[in-house]
Amino acid sequence: MSAAGQAGAGDRPATAPAAAPPDDLMSALRALPSRYPQARGALLPILTRLQEWRGHLTPADMRLAGELVGVAAADVFSVVTFYTMYRQRPVGRFPLGVCRNIACWVNGSEQLVATVRETLGIGPGETTPDGLFSLEEVECLGSCGSAPCLEIDSCYFEQQSPVSVKALLARLKAGAGDAAATLAAAHADAAAELRRARDGRP
Amino acid sequence: MENYLSTEFRRATPLFLEEARAKGRYRTAQRVFETLTPEQVVDEVKNSGLRGRGGAWFPTGIKWSFMPKEPLKGPSYLVINADEGEPGTFKDRQIMEKDPHLLLEGILIGSFAIRAETAFLYIRGEYKLAHDTLAQAIAELEAAGILGDAAFGTKRKMRIVLHRGAGAYICGEETALLNSLEGRRGEPRPKPPFPAVWGAFGRPTSVNNVETLANVPAILEKGAAWYKSAGTAQAPGHLLFGVSGAVERPGCFELPLGTTARELVERWAGGVKGGRRMKAFIPGGASTGFLPPDRLDVPMDPESLRKEGTMLGTGGIIVIPEGVEIVDAARVFSRFFRHETCGQCSPCREGSAWSDQVVGRFQRGEGRTEDFVLLDAIMRGSKQRTICVFPEAFAGPLGSAVKHFKDDLMAVSARRAAADAGSGAAAHGTASHG
Ligand SMILES: Cc1cc2nc3c(=O)[nH]c(=O)nc-3n(C[C@H](O)[C@H](O)[C@H](O)COP(=O)(O)O)c2cc1C
Ligand code: SF4
Ligand code: FES
């Protein structure tokens, strides 16, 4: 577990849901408000960093974010509920987001959801009992030219198929001990594969 | 005209500073900072006819000319809209992931033109790779002294603040984006005041799209006359067209404005996937709605598409193949817009939900002719009665489905009703979204 809390899935404290952010994350958070003319500008970046570290946002996280920018906790709560990327409940170590919008849908995104369901037994909004995977349907990821697309912690896996999704799930499961490294490696390979398949086309 | 937006798009890794400078990047920005006045930059961009690529097609030079000439008792800001959320649009991402310094040079020149010393680059939360690439490129500029207290060795200060969003389509609307940048809910603001008067953190602000700013270095380098040699008289230059959906080779193609949809789909994207026929195409992102294939020869520019009753939008063409029903595609959009309304205005909040229910009825085989009247009432009832133009976005797919595919909607609904009656709870196939 790297402490800075920048990377993604694997950095999350596996237990201790009440854990407080480590010191180096705290100092990174404290440095953010001065980047803006008004401290409140740093609210989203602070929430994002906290969520990247914990995997979701707790009431304590929201209070902390509010204190750092001088905003009431209730106000922070109203901001958190506005944005779809913020989660208030734990999700799997690998939160799968399958795009359901037009280009992905025309290219078989429903089959990707079905593949996840068959392989892991979860549907949208659900998490596997081992806490490894959760599934969500998301809106357009800006990946329409290499549809269908799924993302895991904002790592894109593009031009997917039921076969590639099955392989991806198996690989992530096998490497779940070091989730961040496994995700990064799988992502790098998927990007290289995509480049080969598309012959350099953007 | 040679390509000037997409020269690096085929790279495996981003073009970083050393190589970028070897290719001549930042020479133009340096000349601008050392030898031009802000008025001269604004004039050149005005003369070029550059119009905003975020979807509204407002002339960029004119937008910049609204900014205060003397920084009045406080700063002006440039805010870059990298929220790219319109379904069918993936061009800004190519620029940021492959050629970050193209955008950054445009930001420097744009900031100079409006006398801003700080630029906020608002990038959608999902674009982590683009964010990290830009962070690295910005650090390079800081290390090189191009950003900092003496940009290009002049007396100007310049800094760029990267800011990540957190998932909300409406934050692409410029005043919602400003609220989001300020750490608030991403709800659009009533206008006036316009951002040039009251923008980010209450200061005069120009909001510009990523691709818009990526056009600026070439305009300053080669001049307005050069720029106007491509595209149409009213919309000069190149556009990064997207072609996605059911085509053989989807992708992002740099071509002059006014290129036909047919050329884009058939020549550049290799035609409809699997040799199928085309049922419909969407010219410029979700909000622009469906057009039948007999409109493929329409030139892709704002004026020509307006004549067709639609818009160029973001220039993201989406191809719907035969075998996919319009009603099912329309449902993808109605559900999307219902999900993405910010909910401040009742006509938009309720209208997007109602229209989704109506489309759902057609989808399930329960469509009625009265529903067309209802849809029309929803669309008319929300027009100009809301804080932002979001209702026009959801009326795009809806209105065009009714306009061009009315018989089709009724026929599909009737067929599904008959299938249901014939076989009890028979499934509608995988395309049904309930
Ligand atoms: C609902 C809605 C969503 C929008 N989304 C985007 C977007 O994702 N990116 C963008 O650049 N402009 C978007 N716009 C347009 C912006 O409001 C604004 O016109 C644009 O950023 C101005 O930049 P430009 O003049 O360079 O185009 C959206 C507008 C609306 C009404
Ligand atoms: S029109 Fe819709 S999206 Fe725009 S401010 Fe009103 S409710 Fe929000
Ligand atoms: S529609 Fe799926 S990424 Fe755009």
XYZ file of C-alpha atoms and ligand atoms in Angstrom:
679
model
C 0.000 0.000 0.000
C 1.584 3.258 -1.048
C 0.783 6.002 1.357
C 0.395 9.052 -0.860
C -3.059 7.961 -1.931
C -2.694 9.043 -5.530
C -2.880 5.871 -7.520
C -6.153 4.080 -7.135
C -7.751 0.855 -6.093
C -4.832 -0.767 -4.333
C -4.041 2.135 -2.088
C -7.116 1.752 -0.013
C -6.931 0.711 3.598
C -8.177 -2.865 3.441
C -9.782 -2.654 6.863
C -10.370 0.091 9.404
C -13.131 2.050 7.674
C -12.703 4.761 10.297
C -9.005 5.260 9.511
C -7.897 8.879 9.249
C -5.870 10.021 6.233
C -2.116 9.509 6.616
C 0.133 12.516 7.219
C 1.472 12.886 3.711
C -2.035 12.867 2.245
C -3.054 15.435 4.859
C -0.240 17.766 3.900
C -1.093 17.367 0.224
C -4.709 18.269 1.015
C -3.681 21.305 3.059
C -1.672 22.621 0.121
C -4.646 22.615 -2.266
C -6.729 25.625 -1.123
C -3.932 28.125 -1.799
C -4.073 27.236 -5.504
C -7.430 29.012 -5.757
C -8.503 32.640 -5.265
C -11.053 31.290 -2.779
C -10.260 28.246 -0.667
C -13.538 26.604 -1.591
C -12.219 26.017 -5.115
C -10.200 23.154 -3.647
C -13.276 21.271 -2.433
C -13.612 18.916 -5.402
C -9.889 18.145 -5.622
C -9.813 17.423 -1.872
C -12.821 15.121 -2.060
C -11.340 13.382 -5.079
C -8.031 12.742 -3.319
C -9.791 11.462 -0.225
C -11.910 9.105 -2.278
C -8.921 7.860 -4.241
C -7.332 6.938 -0.962
C -10.299 5.374 0.831
C -12.397 4.168 -2.076
C -15.430 6.125 -0.938
C -16.245 9.137 1.233
C -17.308 8.867 4.867
C -19.058 11.595 6.882
C -15.708 12.222 8.582
C -14.076 12.755 5.181
C -16.736 15.281 4.274
C -16.321 17.111 7.569
C -12.577 17.178 7.058
C -12.942 18.527 3.519
C -15.320 21.192 4.811
C -12.883 22.242 7.536
C -10.024 22.501 5.055
C -11.918 24.946 2.845
C -14.095 26.631 5.463
C -17.471 25.260 4.405
C -20.174 23.632 6.559
C -20.424 19.845 6.408
C -24.014 20.041 5.155
C -22.825 22.148 2.250
C -20.126 19.579 1.447
C -22.784 16.870 1.573
C -24.916 18.703 -0.980
C -21.891 18.933 -3.271
C -21.001 15.260 -2.858
C -24.516 14.131 -3.759
C -24.443 16.215 -6.942
C -21.548 14.427 -8.622
C -21.808 10.840 -9.834
C -18.168 9.967 -9.229
C -18.426 10.448 -5.470
C -19.509 7.368 -3.560
C -20.739 7.208 -0.027
C -20.584 3.441 0.250
C -17.670 1.104 -0.158
C -17.419 -0.517 -3.569
C -15.259 -3.361 -4.814
C -11.494 -3.082 -5.094
C -12.121 -3.010 -8.837
C -15.185 -0.876 -9.490
C -16.201 -1.641 -13.078
C -17.985 1.117 -14.974
C -19.467 0.009 -18.293
C -20.527 2.808 -20.630
C -24.154 2.428 -21.639
C -24.366 5.382 -23.980
C -25.010 5.336 -27.694
C -21.717 4.359 -29.363
C -20.973 1.675 -26.780
C -24.547 0.422 -26.824
C -24.531 0.091 -30.622
C -21.287 -1.854 -30.263
C -22.465 -4.325 -27.656
C -22.122 -2.780 -24.197
C -25.093 -4.844 -23.028
C -23.090 -7.978 -23.762
C -20.296 -6.681 -21.551
C -22.739 -6.208 -18.688
C -24.105 -9.696 -19.341
C -20.583 -11.125 -19.316
C -19.873 -9.557 -15.933
C -23.151 -10.924 -14.642
C -22.388 -14.438 -15.861
C -18.811 -14.403 -14.660
C -19.188 -12.690 -11.297
C -22.884 -12.972 -10.550
C -23.364 -9.241 -10.066
C -25.515 -6.688 -11.835
C -25.327 -2.889 -11.875
C -25.161 -1.469 -8.357
C -23.863 -4.712 -6.839
C -20.575 -5.869 -5.326
C -19.198 -9.407 -5.206
C -19.268 -11.011 -1.743
C -15.454 -11.129 -1.657
C -15.417 -7.344 -2.076
C -13.268 -7.516 -5.187
C -15.598 -6.293 -7.908
C -18.546 -4.000 -8.219
C -20.446 -3.021 -11.325
C -22.010 0.183 -12.470
C -23.362 1.458 -15.771
C -21.932 4.866 -16.612
C -22.581 7.497 -19.256
C -20.352 8.397 -22.212
C -16.660 8.199 -21.291
C -15.376 10.077 -24.337
C -14.227 6.807 -25.776
C -16.900 6.459 -28.444
C -14.331 5.969 -31.201
C -13.087 2.808 -29.491
C -16.344 1.454 -28.173
C -17.420 -0.391 -26.180
C -15.515 0.975 -23.230
C -15.334 0.126 -19.562
C -13.394 1.952 -16.892
C -11.989 0.963 -13.535
C -10.999 3.897 -11.343
C -10.743 6.030 -14.494
C -8.443 3.532 -16.224
C -10.043 2.943 -19.620
C -10.337 -0.484 -21.229
C -11.460 0.190 -24.772
C -12.835 -1.813 -27.678
C -13.814 -4.596 -25.300
C -15.601 -7.852 -26.049
C -17.066 -10.586 -23.857
C -13.835 -12.542 -24.393
C -11.540 -9.678 -23.388
C -13.711 -8.835 -20.380
C -13.579 -12.427 -19.135
C -9.808 -12.430 -19.453
C -9.565 -9.083 -17.691
C -11.701 -10.216 -14.763
C -9.611 -13.367 -14.351
C -6.391 -11.389 -14.411
C -7.599 -8.842 -11.879
C -8.850 -11.553 -9.567
C -5.558 -13.433 -9.722
C -3.585 -10.276 -8.947
C -5.933 -8.808 -6.361
C -3.276 -9.059 -3.654
C -1.626 -5.993 -5.140
C -4.657 -4.397 -6.729
C -3.016 -1.149 -7.829
C -0.116 -2.846 -9.586
C -2.389 -5.409 -11.197
C -4.756 -2.747 -12.481
C -1.909 -0.617 -13.809
C -0.337 -3.565 -15.638
C -3.646 -4.727 -17.097
C -4.380 -1.184 -18.211
C -0.998 -0.771 -19.891
C -1.448 -4.036 -21.758
C -4.967 -3.110 -22.841
C -3.717 0.234 -24.162
C -0.940 -1.456 -26.126
C -3.376 -4.011 -27.501
C -5.719 -1.229 -28.582
C -2.893 0.578 -30.373
C -2.050 -2.595 -32.288
C -5.672 -3.215 -33.183
C -6.226 0.337 -34.377
C -2.949 0.707 -36.195
C -2.341 4.150 -34.764
C -5.765 5.535 -35.593
C -6.892 8.093 -32.991
C -4.403 23.316 -45.911
C -2.128 20.948 -44.023
C -3.331 19.442 -40.760
C -2.522 21.518 -37.704
C -4.593 19.885 -34.955
C -3.962 16.181 -35.291
C -0.316 15.941 -36.356
C 0.614 13.971 -33.235
C -2.491 11.823 -32.835
C -0.887 8.648 -34.150
C 1.848 8.665 -31.538
C 2.054 5.963 -28.892
C 3.222 8.412 -26.204
C 2.526 12.123 -25.727
C 4.638 14.787 -27.387
C 6.528 16.285 -24.458
C 8.411 19.558 -24.258
C 11.838 18.818 -25.652
C 10.515 17.218 -28.798
C 7.689 19.737 -29.016
C 10.143 22.640 -29.043
C 12.243 20.891 -31.643
C 9.106 20.917 -33.795
C 8.761 24.648 -33.329
C 6.207 24.688 -30.547
C 6.121 27.844 -28.376
C 7.911 29.945 -30.977
C 4.589 31.588 -31.793
C 3.643 32.097 -28.140
C 7.059 33.586 -27.479
C 6.694 36.020 -30.378
C 3.226 36.952 -29.132
C 4.485 37.662 -25.621
C 7.545 39.570 -26.816
C 6.213 41.615 -29.697
C 2.402 41.815 -29.831
C -0.290 43.577 -27.838
C -3.413 41.809 -26.582
C -5.494 43.854 -29.070
C -3.405 42.584 -31.958
C -3.977 38.976 -30.889
C -7.710 39.515 -30.468
C -7.879 41.196 -33.891
C -6.047 38.378 -35.625
C -8.346 35.781 -34.066
C -11.390 37.914 -34.911
C -10.245 38.236 -38.521
C -9.624 34.517 -38.769
C -13.306 33.860 -38.103
C -12.475 31.165 -35.521
C -15.643 30.000 -33.785
C -15.901 28.039 -30.546
C -15.731 24.252 -30.879
C -17.596 23.506 -27.640
C -20.890 23.368 -29.501
C -22.271 26.919 -29.526
C -20.002 28.165 -32.360
C -19.667 31.676 -30.971
C -16.818 33.724 -32.549
C -13.816 33.438 -30.254
C -12.251 36.821 -31.051
C -15.517 38.565 -30.252
C -15.838 36.677 -26.981
C -12.325 37.785 -26.051
C -13.100 41.398 -26.981
C -15.759 41.467 -24.230
C -13.066 41.071 -21.592
C -11.888 44.188 -19.702
C -9.071 46.029 -21.468
C -7.419 47.056 -18.224
C -7.477 44.493 -15.466
C -9.897 46.416 -13.261
C -8.940 46.252 -9.618
C -8.294 42.565 -9.849
C -7.628 39.637 -12.111
C -9.331 38.274 -15.217
C -9.291 34.526 -15.832
C -9.189 32.115 -18.720
C -11.122 28.920 -18.028
C -10.607 25.990 -20.361
C -13.575 23.701 -20.843
C -12.241 20.138 -20.986
C -15.409 18.556 -19.662
C -16.163 16.788 -22.969
C -19.286 14.869 -22.042
C -21.505 15.045 -25.106
C -22.074 11.425 -26.202
C -20.282 10.849 -29.503
C -17.489 13.317 -28.716
C -13.893 12.294 -28.024
C -11.716 14.906 -29.708
C -10.507 17.029 -26.801
C -9.232 13.869 -25.196
C -7.015 13.132 -28.226
C -5.441 16.587 -27.996
C -4.783 16.315 -24.265
C -3.491 12.752 -24.292
C -1.308 13.043 -27.384
C -0.367 16.691 -27.817
C -0.693 18.513 -24.485
C 1.611 21.334 -25.549
C -0.615 22.224 -28.498
C -3.351 23.033 -26.009
C -0.983 24.691 -23.543
C 0.458 26.997 -26.206
C -3.104 27.963 -27.146
C -3.825 28.659 -23.478
C -0.788 30.912 -23.171
C -1.783 32.950 -26.220
C -5.434 33.089 -25.134
C -4.465 34.241 -21.644
C -2.257 36.935 -23.159
C -5.128 38.112 -25.358
C -7.502 38.600 -22.435
C -4.831 39.787 -19.978
C -5.236 36.823 -17.659
C -2.348 35.669 -15.524
C -4.145 32.552 -14.303
C -5.835 29.918 -16.429
C -7.972 27.189 -14.884
C -8.128 24.008 -16.909
C -11.295 22.167 -15.895
C -11.037 18.554 -16.976
C -13.716 15.923 -16.514
C -13.023 13.536 -13.662
C -12.887 10.405 -15.807
C -10.053 11.790 -17.948
C -7.326 10.705 -15.561
C -4.795 9.903 -18.263
C -5.309 13.294 -19.906
C -5.052 14.949 -16.497
C -1.793 13.226 -15.651
C -0.355 13.981 -19.095
C -1.211 17.664 -18.742
C 0.162 17.775 -15.207
C 3.483 16.535 -16.531
C 3.460 18.997 -19.433
C 2.633 21.912 -17.115
C 5.483 20.907 -14.788
C 7.800 20.977 -17.806
C 6.725 24.527 -18.618
C 7.268 25.609 -15.024
C 10.733 24.091 -15.015
C 11.511 25.849 -18.314
C 10.407 29.220 -16.931
C 7.682 29.555 -19.567
C 5.139 29.474 -16.768
C 5.939 31.468 -13.671
C 6.763 35.043 -12.742
C 8.393 35.948 -16.036
C 6.749 34.094 -18.877
C 9.193 33.886 -21.809
C 11.434 36.293 -19.911
C 8.832 39.073 -20.149
C 7.215 40.938 -17.274
C 4.095 38.832 -17.476
C 3.210 36.292 -14.844
C 1.473 33.173 -16.022
C 0.198 30.076 -14.292
C -2.107 27.213 -15.227
C -4.160 25.403 -12.574
C -5.413 21.920 -13.437
C -8.765 21.096 -11.915
C -10.578 17.748 -12.103
C -14.357 17.466 -12.197
C -16.294 14.634 -10.619
C -18.769 13.301 -13.150
C -21.705 15.443 -14.281
C -22.534 16.168 -17.919
C -24.090 19.510 -17.048
C -20.719 20.812 -15.839
C -19.847 21.233 -19.525
C -22.275 24.148 -19.609
C -19.986 27.072 -18.970
C -21.647 28.623 -15.927
C -22.213 25.218 -14.299
C -18.532 24.611 -14.890
C -17.692 27.854 -13.090
C -19.780 26.839 -10.084
C -18.087 23.460 -10.071
C -14.665 25.115 -10.256
C -15.632 27.160 -7.217
C -16.396 23.999 -5.247
C -20.178 24.154 -5.607
C -22.861 21.982 -7.122
C -22.522 22.154 -10.882
C -25.720 24.076 -11.491
C -25.887 26.592 -14.347
C -26.193 30.246 -13.360
C -28.822 32.631 -14.703
C -27.386 34.935 -17.358
C -26.787 37.849 -17.319
C -24.358 38.469 -15.798
C -22.253 36.729 -18.444
C -18.878 35.236 -17.544
C -17.026 38.147 -19.156
C -18.482 40.300 -16.382
C -18.958 37.861 -13.512
C -17.173 34.568 -14.094
C -14.874 32.384 -12.025
C -14.661 33.556 -8.402
C -16.662 36.645 -9.370
C -14.052 37.903 -11.834
C -14.238 38.559 -15.594
C -13.704 35.210 -17.302
C -13.539 33.775 -20.780
C -14.540 30.109 -21.064
C -13.074 28.377 -24.104
C -13.142 24.811 -25.324
C -9.951 22.734 -25.673
C -10.147 22.370 -29.441
C -10.911 26.073 -29.849
C -7.663 26.979 -28.090
C -5.759 24.335 -30.057
C -6.611 26.322 -33.208
C -5.044 29.501 -31.869
C -1.281 28.861 -32.279
C -1.667 28.098 -35.999
C -3.770 31.240 -36.522
C -1.130 33.429 -34.883
C 1.673 31.669 -36.695
C 0.234 31.627 -40.194
C -2.302 34.405 -40.077
C -6.030 34.924 -40.503
C -5.896 34.752 -44.307
C -4.271 31.332 -44.208
C -6.872 30.125 -41.729
C -9.747 31.273 -43.884
C -8.460 29.306 -46.856
C -10.099 26.170 -45.450
C -13.634 25.519 -44.284
C -16.660 27.610 -45.195
C -16.957 31.396 -45.403
C -18.854 31.534 -42.137
C -17.017 28.705 -40.391
C -13.387 28.630 -41.468
C -10.690 26.167 -40.546
C -10.518 22.501 -39.728
C -12.603 20.510 -37.287
C -11.817 17.314 -35.431
C -14.768 15.258 -36.570
C -15.579 12.110 -34.669
C -17.180 9.134 -36.349
C -18.447 6.408 -34.054
C -21.206 3.867 -33.720
C -21.601 1.166 -36.338
C -18.757 1.981 -38.727
C -15.790 -0.078 -39.894
C -13.047 2.307 -38.740
C -14.357 4.689 -36.100
C -12.077 7.545 -35.156
C -11.282 11.213 -34.994
C -10.574 12.903 -38.342
C -9.224 16.385 -38.995
C -10.978 17.835 -42.043
C -12.203 21.219 -43.251
C -15.548 22.434 -41.967
C -18.144 21.768 -44.616
C -16.951 18.249 -45.383
C -20.028 16.104 -45.961
C -21.180 13.485 -43.523
C -21.048 10.990 -46.381
C -17.360 11.595 -46.973
C -16.678 11.203 -43.267
C -18.652 8.021 -42.857
C -17.906 6.298 -46.142
C -14.422 7.427 -47.011
C -12.779 8.090 -43.663
C -14.616 5.704 -41.374
C -14.897 2.890 -43.922
C -18.691 2.818 -44.172
C -21.301 1.089 -42.072
C -19.962 -1.857 -40.113
C -20.312 -5.261 -41.688
C -21.667 -3.793 -44.935
C -25.010 -3.156 -43.265
C -27.284 -0.345 -44.317
C -27.633 2.832 -42.343
C -30.800 3.475 -40.411
C -29.923 6.969 -39.260
C -26.987 9.118 -38.286
C -26.489 11.756 -35.645
C -24.491 14.681 -37.021
C -22.874 16.283 -34.005
C -23.277 14.536 -30.669
C -26.327 13.325 -28.747
C -28.117 16.692 -28.567
C -28.274 17.073 -32.345
C -30.652 14.157 -32.859
C -31.228 11.718 -35.718
C -31.099 12.368 -39.449
C -32.160 9.862 -42.103
C -29.451 8.560 -44.476
C -30.786 10.674 -47.358
C -29.236 13.689 -45.591
C -25.695 12.314 -45.729
C -24.670 14.851 -48.363
C -25.287 17.802 -46.103
C -22.052 19.725 -45.480
C -20.960 19.518 -41.866
C -20.922 23.181 -40.886
C -23.151 25.157 -38.511
C -25.168 26.950 -41.179
C -25.885 23.937 -43.392
C -27.028 21.817 -40.464
C -29.171 24.610 -39.105
C -30.998 24.578 -42.433
C -31.699 20.900 -41.795
C -33.298 21.845 -38.499
C -30.404 20.545 -36.427
C -26.945 21.691 -35.325
C -23.299 20.902 -35.923
C -22.782 20.618 -32.171
C -19.435 18.987 -31.497
C -19.108 17.395 -34.938
C -19.328 13.894 -33.493
C -21.171 11.720 -36.041
C -22.789 8.563 -34.675
C -24.000 5.909 -37.085
C -27.071 3.820 -36.263
C -27.288 0.705 -38.419
C -30.328 -1.010 -39.818
C -31.527 -3.555 -37.285
C -31.382 -1.055 -34.437
C -34.717 0.616 -33.781
C -34.807 4.404 -33.469
C -37.005 4.107 -30.410
C -34.365 2.080 -28.587
C -31.632 4.545 -29.512
C -33.889 7.425 -28.480
C -34.379 5.732 -25.120
C -30.627 5.646 -24.554
C -30.692 9.426 -24.922
C -33.894 10.133 -23.002
C -32.551 8.125 -20.068
C -29.233 9.976 -20.330
C -30.832 13.429 -20.283
C -33.188 12.470 -17.492
C -30.144 11.397 -15.503
C -28.117 14.510 -16.323
C -30.579 17.376 -15.797
C -29.382 19.400 -12.817
C -32.976 19.690 -11.641
C -33.066 23.421 -10.871
C -35.842 24.282 -13.330
C -39.144 22.395 -13.251
C -39.769 22.350 -17.032
C -36.406 20.685 -17.533
C -36.501 18.349 -14.545
C -40.067 17.180 -15.179
C -39.862 17.435 -18.952
C -36.810 15.200 -19.193
C -38.473 12.612 -16.953
C -41.803 12.713 -18.792
C -40.216 12.430 -22.193
C -38.223 9.446 -20.995
C -41.456 7.810 -19.854
C -43.128 8.504 -23.175
C -40.226 7.046 -25.149
C -40.374 4.075 -22.777
C -44.025 3.584 -23.709
C -43.213 3.424 -27.409
C -40.418 1.048 -26.620
C -42.726 -1.326 -24.801
C -45.351 -1.272 -27.536
C -47.660 1.129 -25.732
C -47.173 4.179 -27.959
C -50.241 6.255 -28.800
C -50.699 8.991 -31.392
C -51.598 11.432 -28.577
C -48.076 10.899 -27.281
C -46.702 12.932 -30.162
C -48.802 15.864 -29.002
C -47.546 15.354 -25.484
C -43.912 15.251 -26.615
C -44.422 18.416 -28.589
C -45.947 20.111 -25.555
C -43.016 19.059 -23.367
C -40.509 20.420 -25.835
C -42.355 23.679 -26.435
C -43.133 24.079 -22.754
C -39.498 24.021 -21.727
C -38.075 26.230 -24.459
C -36.723 29.553 -23.176
C -38.251 28.962 -19.773
C -35.169 27.611 -18.092
C -31.827 28.802 -16.778
C -29.776 27.051 -19.451
C -30.405 25.501 -22.881
C -30.372 21.904 -21.645
C -33.999 21.357 -22.779
C -32.845 22.019 -26.340
C -30.332 19.231 -25.867
C -32.931 16.684 -24.850
C -35.331 17.934 -27.498
C -32.715 17.106 -30.160
C -33.075 13.326 -30.245
C -36.712 13.483 -29.259
C -37.859 16.052 -31.797
C -35.885 14.498 -34.630
C -37.217 11.023 -33.885
C -40.746 12.399 -34.166
C -39.924 14.514 -37.212
C -38.138 11.925 -39.323
C -39.177 8.577 -37.883
C -42.768 8.994 -36.733
C -44.125 6.115 -38.822
C -41.244 3.973 -37.722
C -41.944 4.684 -34.030
C -45.618 3.763 -34.427
C -44.826 0.660 -36.460
C -42.288 -0.645 -33.958
C -44.644 0.064 -31.086
C -47.479 -1.748 -32.850
C -45.237 -4.692 -33.685
C -44.103 -5.035 -30.099
C -47.663 -4.733 -28.837
C -48.688 -7.505 -31.208
C -45.743 -9.651 -30.139
C -46.715 -9.172 -26.510
C -50.336 -10.036 -27.185
C -49.267 -13.088 -29.183
C -46.844 -14.587 -26.739
C -47.690 -13.242 -23.339
C -44.565 -11.889 -21.739
C -42.397 -12.394 -24.814
C -39.112 -10.570 -24.652
C -38.449 -7.589 -26.885
C -34.924 -8.698 -27.527
C -31.775 -7.300 -26.048
C -32.375 -3.745 -27.177
C -35.134 -3.080 -24.661
C -34.222 -0.983 -21.669
C -37.441 -1.362 -19.772
C -25.723 21.104 -21.532
C -24.469 21.676 -22.113
C -23.285 20.935 -22.095
C -22.106 21.446 -22.618
N -20.977 20.674 -22.589
C -19.819 21.186 -23.076
C -18.606 20.429 -23.014
O -18.586 19.294 -22.515
N -17.466 20.979 -23.499
C -17.456 22.255 -24.034
O -16.402 22.719 -24.428
N -18.578 22.987 -24.107
C -19.754 22.490 -23.634
N -20.886 23.261 -23.674
C -20.780 24.638 -24.249
C -20.289 25.627 -23.209
O -21.395 26.120 -22.478
C -19.585 26.830 -23.843
O -20.364 27.310 -24.889
C -18.214 26.514 -24.384
O -17.405 25.906 -23.424
C -17.542 27.783 -24.830
O -16.303 27.509 -25.444
P -16.097 27.760 -26.999
O -16.601 29.133 -27.294
O -14.633 27.629 -27.213
O -16.880 26.717 -27.704
C -22.090 22.753 -23.169
C -23.272 23.502 -23.191
C -24.440 22.975 -22.672
C -25.680 23.803 -22.708
S -32.444 23.953 -17.798
Fe -32.174 21.942 -16.818
S -29.969 21.649 -16.713
Fe -30.299 23.840 -17.172
S -30.304 24.837 -15.171
Fe -32.436 24.315 -15.599
S -32.719 22.258 -14.689
Fe -30.536 22.625 -14.800
S -20.770 6.275 -25.874
Fe -19.498 4.999 -24.662
S -17.716 6.202 -24.543
Fe -19.044 7.527 -25.648
